[in-house]
Short mmCIF file of C-alpha atoms and ligand atoms in Angstrom, two decimals:
data_model
loop_
_atom_site.label_atom_id
_atom_site.label_comp_id
_atom_site.label_asym_id
_atom_site.label_seq_id
_atom_site.Cartn_x
_atom_site.Cartn_y
_atom_site.Cartn_z
CA MET A 1 78.13 17.59 -11.77
CA ALA A 2 80.03 15.57 -14.11
CA SER A 3 83.54 14.41 -13.57
CA LEU A 4 86.48 14.40 -14.79
CA PHE A 5 86.03 11.13 -16.02
CA GLY A 6 83.35 11.11 -17.46
CA ASP A 7 79.39 11.49 -15.93
CA GLU A 8 79.46 8.20 -13.40
CA ASN A 9 76.17 9.16 -13.01
CA VAL A 10 74.74 8.12 -16.20
CA MET A 11 74.79 3.85 -16.08
CA SER A 12 75.16 2.68 -19.78
CA ASN A 13 72.34 0.16 -21.30
CA LYS A 14 74.47 -2.58 -20.40
CA GLN A 15 74.70 -2.08 -16.17
CA ARG A 16 70.89 -0.67 -16.50
CA GLY A 17 69.44 -3.28 -18.62
CA PHE A 18 66.61 -2.81 -20.60
CA HIS A 19 64.45 -4.15 -18.43
CA GLY A 20 65.96 -3.89 -14.80
CA ILE A 21 68.93 -5.82 -13.23
CA TRP A 22 68.50 -8.19 -10.63
CA ARG A 23 68.39 -6.67 -7.24
CA GLY A 24 71.81 -8.72 -5.86
CA ARG A 25 73.61 -12.84 -7.13
CA TRP A 26 71.31 -14.07 -5.04
CA THR A 27 67.93 -13.48 -6.44
CA PHE A 28 69.84 -14.52 -10.31
CA ILE A 29 70.17 -18.07 -8.28
CA LEU A 30 67.10 -17.64 -6.95
CA ALA A 31 64.94 -17.38 -10.14
CA ALA A 32 67.12 -19.73 -12.40
CA THR A 33 67.45 -22.61 -9.46
CA GLY A 34 63.21 -21.84 -9.83
CA SER A 35 63.24 -22.21 -13.51
CA ALA A 36 65.33 -25.64 -12.56
CA VAL A 37 63.68 -26.59 -10.21
CA GLY A 38 60.49 -29.00 -11.60
CA LEU A 39 58.22 -31.48 -12.05
CA GLY A 40 61.87 -33.17 -13.69
CA ASN A 41 63.54 -32.85 -10.28
CA ILE A 42 60.29 -34.21 -8.05
CA TRP A 43 59.61 -37.05 -10.20
CA LYS A 44 62.34 -37.36 -12.86
CA PHE A 45 65.10 -38.22 -11.78
CA PRO A 46 64.74 -39.55 -8.36
CA TYR A 47 62.07 -42.76 -10.79
CA ILE A 48 65.28 -42.67 -13.64
CA THR A 49 67.66 -42.34 -10.71
CA GLY A 50 66.29 -46.15 -9.50
CA GLU A 51 65.60 -47.66 -12.48
CA ASN A 52 69.59 -46.61 -13.69
CA GLY A 53 71.86 -47.64 -11.16
CA GLY A 54 70.96 -45.76 -8.14
CA GLY A 55 74.58 -44.58 -7.12
CA ALA A 56 76.51 -45.08 -9.60
CA PHE A 57 73.55 -42.82 -11.39
CA VAL A 58 74.01 -40.40 -9.13
CA LEU A 59 77.52 -40.37 -10.23
CA LEU A 60 77.17 -39.97 -13.95
CA TYR A 61 74.06 -37.59 -13.96
CA LEU A 62 76.81 -35.24 -11.87
CA LEU A 63 79.48 -35.89 -14.87
CA CYS A 64 76.99 -34.67 -16.72
CA ILE A 65 75.96 -31.69 -14.86
CA LEU A 66 79.62 -31.16 -15.15
CA LEU A 67 80.64 -31.15 -18.95
CA VAL A 68 77.04 -30.55 -20.86
CA GLY A 69 74.67 -28.43 -18.14
CA VAL A 70 77.37 -26.42 -16.50
CA PRO A 71 78.73 -25.08 -19.42
CA VAL A 72 75.53 -24.72 -21.83
CA MET A 73 74.01 -23.06 -18.70
CA MET A 74 77.19 -20.72 -18.65
CA ALA A 75 76.51 -19.77 -22.26
CA GLU A 76 73.26 -18.69 -22.31
CA VAL A 77 73.65 -16.68 -18.69
CA MET A 78 76.98 -15.15 -21.22
CA LEU A 79 75.41 -14.76 -23.55
CA GLY A 80 71.47 -13.12 -22.38
CA ARG A 81 73.98 -10.83 -20.27
CA GLU A 82 75.87 -9.10 -22.94
CA GLY A 83 72.77 -8.45 -25.15
CA ARG A 84 70.39 -7.66 -21.88
CA ARG A 85 67.80 -8.09 -24.04
CA SER A 86 64.54 -10.88 -24.14
CA PRO A 87 66.52 -13.83 -26.65
CA ILE A 88 65.25 -13.23 -29.60
CA ASN A 89 66.47 -9.53 -29.83
CA THR A 90 70.20 -11.01 -28.14
CA MET A 91 69.91 -13.40 -30.82
CA ARG A 92 70.20 -11.00 -33.52
CA GLN A 93 72.19 -8.64 -32.10
CA LEU A 94 74.56 -10.98 -31.37
CA SER A 95 74.21 -12.58 -34.66
CA HIS A 96 75.54 -9.59 -35.95
CA LYS A 97 77.62 -8.36 -33.92
CA TYR A 98 80.90 -11.84 -34.57
CA ASN A 99 78.92 -12.21 -37.95
CA ALA A 100 76.97 -15.29 -37.19
CA PRO A 101 74.67 -16.17 -40.50
CA ARG A 102 71.47 -14.71 -39.49
CA TRP A 103 69.64 -17.64 -38.62
CA PHE A 104 71.33 -17.99 -35.69
CA ALA A 105 69.06 -15.38 -35.27
CA GLY A 106 66.24 -17.80 -35.35
CA ILE A 107 67.49 -19.68 -31.84
CA GLY A 108 65.78 -16.83 -29.61
CA TRP A 109 62.50 -17.28 -32.35
CA MET A 110 62.45 -20.80 -32.07
CA GLY A 111 63.33 -20.48 -27.95
CA ALA A 112 60.22 -18.13 -27.34
CA ILE A 113 57.57 -20.64 -29.01
CA THR A 114 59.31 -23.65 -27.26
CA GLY A 115 58.31 -21.61 -24.41
CA PHE A 116 55.23 -20.98 -25.13
CA LEU A 117 54.26 -24.13 -26.29
CA ILE A 118 55.52 -25.48 -23.05
CA LEU A 119 53.64 -23.04 -21.22
CA SER A 120 50.83 -24.67 -22.48
CA PHE A 121 50.98 -28.37 -21.38
CA TYR A 122 52.72 -27.46 -17.88
CA SER A 123 50.07 -25.19 -17.02
CA VAL A 124 47.40 -28.47 -17.31
CA ILE A 125 49.70 -31.23 -15.03
CA ALA A 126 50.84 -28.16 -12.55
CA GLY A 127 47.11 -27.28 -12.21
CA TRP A 128 46.34 -31.06 -11.35
CA THR A 129 48.53 -30.22 -8.34
CA LEU A 130 46.20 -28.06 -6.91
CA SER A 131 43.41 -30.73 -7.06
CA TYR A 132 45.37 -32.84 -4.78
CA ILE A 133 46.05 -30.32 -2.59
CA ILE A 134 42.70 -29.33 -1.72
CA ASP A 135 41.94 -33.27 -1.70
CA LEU A 136 44.70 -34.41 0.59
CA GLY A 137 44.14 -31.91 2.94
CA ALA A 138 40.45 -32.26 2.70
CA GLY A 139 41.58 -36.12 3.80
CA VAL A 140 40.21 -37.89 0.90
CA PHE A 141 42.70 -40.46 0.52
CA THR A 142 42.85 -41.19 4.32
CA GLN A 143 43.23 -45.21 4.42
CA ALA A 144 43.02 -44.98 0.22
CA SER A 145 42.73 -48.33 -1.72
CA GLY A 146 45.18 -48.35 -4.62
CA GLU A 147 41.85 -48.17 -6.76
CA LEU A 148 40.75 -44.92 -4.91
CA ALA A 149 43.86 -43.20 -6.01
CA GLU A 150 43.38 -44.72 -9.32
CA GLN A 151 40.42 -43.87 -10.20
CA THR A 152 40.91 -40.04 -8.30
CA PHE A 153 43.22 -39.42 -11.55
CA ASN A 154 41.58 -41.09 -13.99
CA GLU A 155 38.94 -39.15 -13.22
CA LEU A 156 40.55 -36.03 -12.84
CA VAL A 157 41.73 -36.48 -16.49
CA SER A 158 38.09 -37.14 -18.28
CA SER A 159 37.25 -33.99 -16.64
CA PRO A 160 37.67 -31.10 -19.17
CA GLY A 161 35.42 -28.59 -17.09
CA LYS A 162 37.57 -29.43 -13.57
CA GLN A 163 40.91 -29.31 -15.50
CA LEU A 164 40.30 -25.73 -17.13
CA ALA A 165 39.42 -24.12 -14.03
CA ILE A 166 42.95 -25.40 -12.51
CA HIS A 167 44.16 -25.22 -15.63
CA SER A 168 43.13 -21.55 -15.14
CA ILE A 169 44.03 -20.60 -11.68
CA PHE A 170 47.63 -21.63 -12.42
CA MET A 171 47.71 -19.87 -15.65
CA LEU A 172 45.91 -16.42 -13.34
CA MET A 173 48.84 -17.27 -10.60
CA THR A 174 51.55 -17.30 -13.45
CA ALA A 175 50.64 -14.55 -15.61
CA THR A 176 50.35 -12.28 -11.96
CA VAL A 177 53.69 -12.46 -10.95
CA LEU A 178 54.94 -11.98 -14.82
CA GLY A 179 52.40 -9.37 -15.03
CA LEU A 180 54.18 -6.96 -12.30
CA GLY A 181 56.96 -7.20 -13.92
CA ILE A 182 60.98 -7.99 -13.10
CA HIS A 183 61.08 -6.08 -9.90
CA LYS A 184 57.45 -6.66 -8.61
CA GLY A 185 56.65 -9.96 -9.71
CA LEU A 186 59.38 -11.82 -11.08
CA GLU A 187 62.48 -10.77 -7.97
CA ASN A 188 59.77 -10.45 -5.57
CA SER A 189 58.30 -13.85 -5.82
CA VAL A 190 61.38 -15.89 -6.70
CA ARG A 191 62.68 -13.96 -2.94
CA PHE A 192 59.30 -15.77 -1.00
CA LEU A 193 59.29 -18.85 -3.36
CA MET A 194 61.87 -20.30 -2.83
CA PRO A 195 63.22 -19.96 0.78
CA SER A 196 59.73 -21.49 1.15
CA LEU A 197 60.05 -24.48 -1.71
CA PHE A 198 63.27 -25.53 0.26
CA PHE A 199 62.02 -24.68 3.76
CA MET A 200 59.25 -27.27 2.63
CA LEU A 201 61.69 -29.67 1.53
CA ILE A 202 63.38 -29.81 4.82
CA VAL A 203 60.49 -30.55 6.72
CA LEU A 204 59.20 -32.78 4.69
CA LEU A 205 63.08 -35.03 4.59
CA GLY A 206 62.77 -34.96 8.42
CA TYR A 207 58.80 -36.61 8.32
CA ALA A 208 60.41 -38.98 5.20
CA LEU A 209 62.99 -40.24 7.95
CA THR A 210 60.72 -41.19 10.89
CA THR A 211 59.32 -43.77 7.55
CA PRO A 212 59.88 -47.48 8.21
CA GLY A 213 61.39 -46.91 4.70
CA PHE A 214 63.48 -44.91 4.70
CA THR A 215 66.09 -47.49 4.36
CA GLU A 216 64.26 -48.73 1.33
CA GLY A 217 64.26 -45.74 -0.34
CA TRP A 218 68.21 -44.73 0.44
CA LYS A 219 69.11 -48.29 -1.02
CA PHE A 220 66.76 -47.42 -3.97
CA LEU A 221 68.75 -44.36 -4.76
CA PHE A 222 72.04 -44.80 -3.46
CA THR A 223 72.69 -48.42 -3.77
CA PHE A 224 75.54 -48.03 -6.28
CA ASP A 225 74.68 -50.66 -9.15
CA ARG A 226 77.28 -50.83 -11.92
CA ASP A 227 75.63 -53.40 -13.25
CA LYS A 228 72.94 -50.80 -14.34
CA ILE A 229 74.67 -48.80 -16.32
CA THR A 230 74.38 -48.84 -19.62
CA ALA A 231 74.76 -46.38 -23.24
CA GLY A 232 70.69 -46.62 -22.48
CA SER A 233 71.03 -44.70 -18.98
CA VAL A 234 73.78 -42.46 -20.21
CA VAL A 235 71.91 -40.48 -22.58
CA VAL A 236 69.13 -40.87 -20.07
CA ALA A 237 71.44 -38.86 -17.57
CA LEU A 238 72.99 -36.68 -20.82
CA GLY A 239 69.34 -35.43 -21.38
CA HIS A 240 68.21 -35.20 -18.06
CA SER A 241 70.94 -33.28 -17.32
CA PHE A 242 70.22 -30.44 -19.97
CA PHE A 243 65.93 -30.66 -19.00
CA THR A 244 66.54 -30.13 -15.60
CA LEU A 245 68.50 -27.08 -15.89
CA SER A 246 65.75 -25.88 -18.08
CA LEU A 247 68.90 -25.38 -20.75
CA GLY A 248 67.62 -24.91 -24.89
CA MET A 249 65.26 -22.33 -25.08
CA GLY A 250 66.41 -19.14 -23.78
CA ALA A 251 64.90 -19.00 -20.57
CA ILE A 252 67.99 -18.61 -18.86
CA MET A 253 69.21 -16.50 -21.21
CA ALA A 254 65.77 -14.00 -20.44
CA TYR A 255 67.28 -14.08 -16.79
CA GLY A 256 71.05 -13.34 -17.09
CA ALA A 257 69.89 -10.14 -18.89
CA TYR A 258 69.15 -9.43 -15.88
CA MET A 259 72.01 -10.53 -13.72
CA PRO A 260 74.59 -7.69 -12.09
CA GLU A 261 77.16 -6.94 -14.35
CA LYS A 262 79.74 -7.94 -11.46
CA ALA A 263 78.85 -11.33 -10.76
CA SER A 264 80.79 -13.85 -11.84
CA ILE A 265 78.39 -16.49 -13.62
CA GLY A 266 80.91 -19.27 -13.30
CA LYS A 267 80.70 -19.39 -9.21
CA THR A 268 76.77 -18.43 -9.80
CA VAL A 269 75.92 -20.99 -12.50
CA LEU A 270 77.60 -24.03 -10.42
CA MET A 271 75.80 -22.96 -6.88
CA VAL A 272 72.11 -23.11 -9.77
CA ALA A 273 73.37 -26.81 -10.19
CA VAL A 274 74.39 -27.73 -7.19
CA LEU A 275 71.31 -26.71 -5.57
CA ASP A 276 69.19 -27.84 -8.06
CA THR A 277 70.71 -31.62 -7.99
CA LEU A 278 70.30 -30.80 -4.39
CA THR A 279 66.09 -30.12 -4.25
CA ALA A 280 66.13 -33.74 -6.74
CA LEU A 281 68.31 -35.75 -4.40
CA GLY A 282 66.14 -34.37 -1.23
CA ALA A 283 62.97 -35.38 -3.62
CA GLY A 284 64.13 -39.19 -4.09
CA LEU A 285 65.29 -39.60 -0.22
CA ILE A 286 61.02 -38.33 0.25
CA ILE A 287 59.19 -40.24 -2.57
CA PHE A 288 60.89 -43.49 -2.07
CA PRO A 289 60.49 -44.03 2.04
CA ILE A 290 56.94 -43.18 1.67
CA VAL A 291 56.59 -45.32 -0.86
CA PHE A 292 57.93 -47.86 0.59
CA SER A 293 56.47 -47.67 3.82
CA HIS A 294 53.16 -48.43 2.53
CA GLY A 295 54.59 -51.49 -0.06
CA LEU A 296 54.36 -50.08 -3.80
CA GLU A 297 56.59 -50.27 -6.18
CA PRO A 298 57.75 -47.07 -7.35
CA SER A 299 56.49 -46.42 -10.94
CA ALA A 300 57.42 -44.91 -13.24
CA GLY A 301 55.64 -41.23 -14.32
CA PRO A 302 52.66 -39.56 -13.34
CA GLY A 303 51.34 -42.80 -11.37
CA LEU A 304 54.40 -41.70 -9.13
CA LEU A 305 53.27 -38.42 -7.94
CA PHE A 306 49.35 -38.73 -8.02
CA GLN A 307 48.74 -42.06 -7.19
CA ALA A 308 51.12 -43.74 -5.25
CA MET A 309 52.02 -40.75 -3.23
CA PRO A 310 48.53 -40.16 -2.41
CA ILE A 311 47.59 -43.42 -1.38
CA ALA A 312 51.32 -44.36 0.64
CA LEU A 313 50.79 -40.80 2.29
CA GLY A 314 47.13 -41.44 3.30
CA SER A 315 47.92 -45.01 5.34
CA LEU A 316 50.24 -42.20 6.81
CA PRO A 317 50.07 -40.59 10.41
CA GLY A 318 49.24 -36.72 10.02
CA GLY A 319 49.20 -38.50 5.99
CA SER A 320 46.58 -35.08 4.91
CA PHE A 321 49.16 -32.58 6.54
CA VAL A 322 51.75 -34.11 4.83
CA GLY A 323 50.70 -34.55 1.52
CA ALA A 324 49.14 -31.07 1.33
CA LEU A 325 52.50 -29.95 1.82
CA PHE A 326 54.23 -32.07 -0.68
CA PHE A 327 52.07 -31.62 -3.56
CA ILE A 328 52.38 -27.75 -2.33
CA LEU A 329 55.97 -28.11 -3.03
CA VAL A 330 55.14 -29.75 -5.96
CA LEU A 331 52.63 -26.55 -7.34
CA VAL A 332 55.86 -23.94 -6.02
CA ALA A 333 58.25 -25.83 -8.20
CA ALA A 334 56.26 -25.98 -11.09
CA TRP A 335 55.22 -22.15 -10.22
CA THR A 336 58.53 -20.71 -10.90
CA SER A 337 59.46 -22.89 -13.87
CA ALA A 338 55.90 -21.59 -15.51
CA ILE A 339 57.10 -18.04 -14.86
CA SER A 340 60.79 -18.24 -16.87
CA ILE A 341 59.47 -20.08 -19.71
CA ALA A 342 57.26 -16.98 -20.59
CA GLU A 343 59.85 -14.60 -19.89
CA PRO A 344 61.51 -15.07 -23.19
CA ALA A 345 58.59 -14.10 -25.51
CA ILE A 346 56.87 -11.24 -22.64
CA ALA A 347 60.19 -9.60 -22.93
CA TRP A 348 60.29 -10.06 -26.60
CA ALA A 349 56.42 -8.15 -26.71
CA THR A 350 57.98 -5.67 -24.53
CA GLU A 351 60.74 -4.91 -25.98
CA LYS A 352 57.79 -4.07 -29.37
CA GLY A 353 56.23 -1.12 -26.87
CA ILE A 354 53.45 -3.59 -25.93
CA SER A 355 52.91 -2.84 -22.15
CA ARG A 356 54.38 -5.75 -19.74
CA VAL A 357 50.98 -6.94 -19.05
CA ALA A 358 49.14 -6.69 -22.41
CA SER A 359 52.34 -8.37 -23.06
CA THR A 360 51.90 -10.85 -20.32
CA LEU A 361 48.37 -11.32 -21.14
CA SER A 362 48.92 -12.03 -25.26
CA VAL A 363 51.01 -14.56 -24.17
CA CYS A 364 49.31 -16.97 -21.11
CA GLY A 365 45.93 -16.18 -22.46
CA PHE A 366 47.37 -17.90 -26.20
CA ALA A 367 49.72 -19.88 -24.12
CA TRP A 368 45.46 -20.93 -21.85
CA VAL A 369 44.31 -21.69 -25.35
CA LEU A 370 46.32 -24.34 -26.60
CA GLY A 371 46.18 -26.06 -23.15
CA ILE A 372 43.02 -26.77 -23.60
CA GLY A 373 44.34 -29.42 -26.64
CA THR A 374 46.44 -30.78 -24.26
CA ILE A 375 43.41 -31.63 -21.15
CA LEU A 376 40.91 -32.74 -23.91
CA SER A 377 43.64 -34.77 -25.09
CA PHE A 378 42.79 -37.29 -21.78
CA SER A 379 39.42 -37.07 -22.78
CA ASP A 380 36.68 -36.53 -26.16
CA TRP A 381 40.70 -36.04 -28.32
CA LYS A 382 42.34 -39.27 -26.91
CA ASP A 383 41.77 -41.30 -30.35
CA ILE A 384 42.95 -38.07 -32.88
CA THR A 385 46.77 -38.34 -32.98
CA PHE A 386 49.00 -37.22 -35.35
CA LEU A 387 52.14 -39.69 -35.76
CA GLY A 388 50.90 -41.66 -33.31
CA LEU A 389 50.79 -38.47 -30.97
CA ASN A 390 47.73 -37.03 -29.60
CA PHE A 391 47.71 -33.84 -28.97
CA PHE A 392 49.32 -33.59 -25.59
CA ASP A 393 52.12 -35.77 -26.59
CA PHE A 394 53.29 -34.24 -29.21
CA ILE A 395 54.08 -30.76 -27.76
CA ASP A 396 55.83 -32.90 -25.37
CA TYR A 397 57.55 -34.68 -27.69
CA ILE A 398 58.67 -31.79 -30.09
CA THR A 399 59.30 -29.06 -27.53
CA SER A 400 61.52 -32.01 -25.32
CA ASN A 401 63.02 -34.06 -27.79
CA ILE A 402 62.90 -31.39 -30.67
CA MET A 403 63.38 -27.32 -30.22
CA MET A 404 65.48 -27.92 -27.13
CA PRO A 405 68.21 -30.11 -28.09
CA LEU A 406 68.57 -28.00 -30.89
CA GLY A 407 68.34 -24.59 -29.25
CA GLY A 408 71.32 -25.91 -27.28
CA LEU A 409 73.33 -27.57 -29.73
CA LEU A 410 73.07 -24.02 -31.61
CA ILE A 411 73.55 -22.01 -27.90
CA ALA A 412 76.85 -24.20 -27.62
CA VAL A 413 78.07 -23.51 -31.38
CA PHE A 414 77.28 -19.73 -31.40
CA ALA A 415 78.80 -19.21 -27.83
CA GLY A 416 81.68 -21.47 -28.43
CA TRP A 417 82.94 -21.33 -32.01
CA LEU A 418 81.34 -17.87 -32.78
CA VAL A 419 81.76 -15.23 -29.98
CA SER A 420 85.27 -13.71 -29.61
CA LYS A 421 88.03 -14.86 -27.57
CA GLU A 422 88.12 -11.81 -26.50
CA ALA A 423 84.19 -11.11 -25.66
CA ILE A 424 84.23 -14.49 -23.57
CA ALA A 425 87.33 -13.54 -21.64
CA LYS A 426 85.67 -10.32 -21.27
CA GLU A 427 82.17 -11.73 -19.73
CA ILE A 428 83.18 -14.85 -18.50
CA ARG A 429 86.07 -13.80 -16.38
CA LEU A 430 87.22 -16.82 -14.63
CA LYS A 431 90.00 -15.71 -12.47
CA ASN A 432 91.80 -19.14 -13.53
CA PRO A 433 92.95 -18.58 -17.09
CA THR A 434 93.16 -22.94 -17.26
CA HIS A 435 89.62 -22.74 -16.47
CA LEU A 436 88.40 -19.96 -19.27
CA LYS A 437 90.41 -21.93 -21.73
CA LEU A 438 88.62 -25.72 -20.18
CA TRP A 439 85.58 -24.00 -20.40
CA ARG A 440 85.64 -23.26 -23.98
CA PHE A 441 86.89 -26.49 -24.77
CA VAL A 442 83.60 -28.57 -23.37
CA LEU A 443 82.02 -25.88 -25.08
CA ARG A 444 83.14 -25.93 -28.77
CA TYR A 445 83.97 -29.57 -28.67
CA ILE A 446 81.87 -32.20 -25.81
CA SER A 447 78.51 -30.32 -25.24
CA PRO A 448 77.71 -29.99 -28.71
CA LEU A 449 78.87 -33.76 -29.61
CA ALA A 450 76.85 -34.90 -26.08
CA ILE A 451 73.72 -32.57 -27.36
CA LEU A 452 73.70 -34.41 -30.93
CA VAL A 453 73.74 -37.57 -28.84
CA ILE A 454 70.43 -36.52 -27.02
CA PHE A 455 69.28 -35.92 -29.99
CA ALA A 456 69.61 -37.94 -32.15
CA HIS A 457 68.50 -40.39 -29.10
CA GLY A 458 64.86 -38.25 -29.51
CA LEU A 459 64.90 -39.03 -33.39
CA GLY A 460 65.04 -42.54 -32.02
CA TRP A 461 68.32 -43.02 -34.16
CA LEU A 462 70.01 -44.72 -31.83
CA SER A 463 67.63 -47.44 -32.42
CA PHE A 464 70.65 -49.76 -33.66
CA LEU A 465 72.59 -49.31 -29.99
CA GLY A 466 69.84 -51.10 -28.57
CA ILE A 467 68.82 -47.75 -26.99
N1 LIG B 1 63.65 -27.25 -15.87
C1 LIG B 1 63.04 -28.14 -15.32
C2 LIG B 1 62.60 -29.31 -14.54
O1 LIG B 1 63.66 -29.72 -14.26
C3 LIG B 1 62.06 -28.55 -16.36
C4 LIG B 1 62.10 -27.34 -18.02
C5 LIG B 1 62.82 -28.13 -18.98
C6 LIG B 1 62.41 -25.78 -18.21
N2 LIG B 1 63.22 -27.04 -19.48
C7 LIG B 1 62.58 -25.55 -19.03
C8 LIG B 1 61.47 -25.07 -16.91
C9 LIG B 1 63.04 -24.15 -19.67
C10 LIG B 1 61.48 -23.86 -17.36
C11 LIG B 1 62.44 -23.06 -18.69
O2 LIG B 1 61.18 -29.66 -14.40
#
């Protein structure tokens, strides 16, 4: 029976969404944390923290998370929830609604293309973890020497066949979740994978605590060394706060489109930022004690994760098991990130009337093909360069240094300057009006400025400052 106040049983498109709505606020938190927690947390954060002044850098990073990360993430979620569609159609619809210049609709396009490019190489790197899970589980690294670790790594990256196999398996894992859709795929997988990830993190932390290098690892990460804070570390902290929360390419906007109407954006985003930071700190407290226990130097990049860790683990009691578990953790972190990288493009394709499965197969299929370029850039195409960068470095460079910051800048400007105050108040609903004003102020002035700094640094325009 229709009620006096209209038929309440018929939900508006806004409440139902185009693709469906997460079962609750926590599903959004788990999905967004799944996107945020990735290789950036596991190897990048611990390393840059150690290099840039430990505890002093952690403080600086927290400040950047609060000043850039959280406000921009809130903006992405807000826009996503208002549009309830893929970032492409959301931005198209909202730029019309708020009389923004038409090219603002391009934010969605750029995001989907960025995601597609990132997915192509992310899958290759994530695939490496599969090879390490098998090797460590089989005890290949027991009492291994540095040379063996180096040899294993070099053998892997110079073998296109092996990499193609693991790249394909990882892409298939990602496509399976995506193809099953929002509820059966994304929702069910993050509800299972994220608690497993936290559980593994705690088990591994417990293990790291028993290693002789724990105090040294703790010191490396937390010693408050103010002298190491330079203009360069400020840029590093800024850039990382942006990267680690997966901002600037619409991944969070796409997830925001499935967020329940009632959930508070501010509180939810803060929770994601806290979980992401705790995971990063936890990862540091696992990696450094283990690496130091073996008397190794912490090195940057793939070397830390794929060479130092396996050697160190090999010599420790129970190292094979712990090592396999550690790489499963990395795999899960990368898996839940990869899912969110592809979602904006897939959501857009389904809005075009293509089935979810066909959309997934096309996006993941093309990314898979492009990934072959990354695989070859470690071997046969090593010397083929463009602007001094090989295929993989080039895609990594344009996505991380140009497309993502540009997307983030446009999102901050759009949400801060073009969306009406009333619409913001309606979506954000911060109880305290001062908080709302403060957020809008930060989004209008501070975040764009900070992102411009990241952008300028990425393009090498700050070299006159010596950074
Ligand atoms: N946040 C991820 C990490 O810390 C990396 C990342 C950057 C990402 N942008 C993204 C993941 C977009 C998914 C979508 O490793």
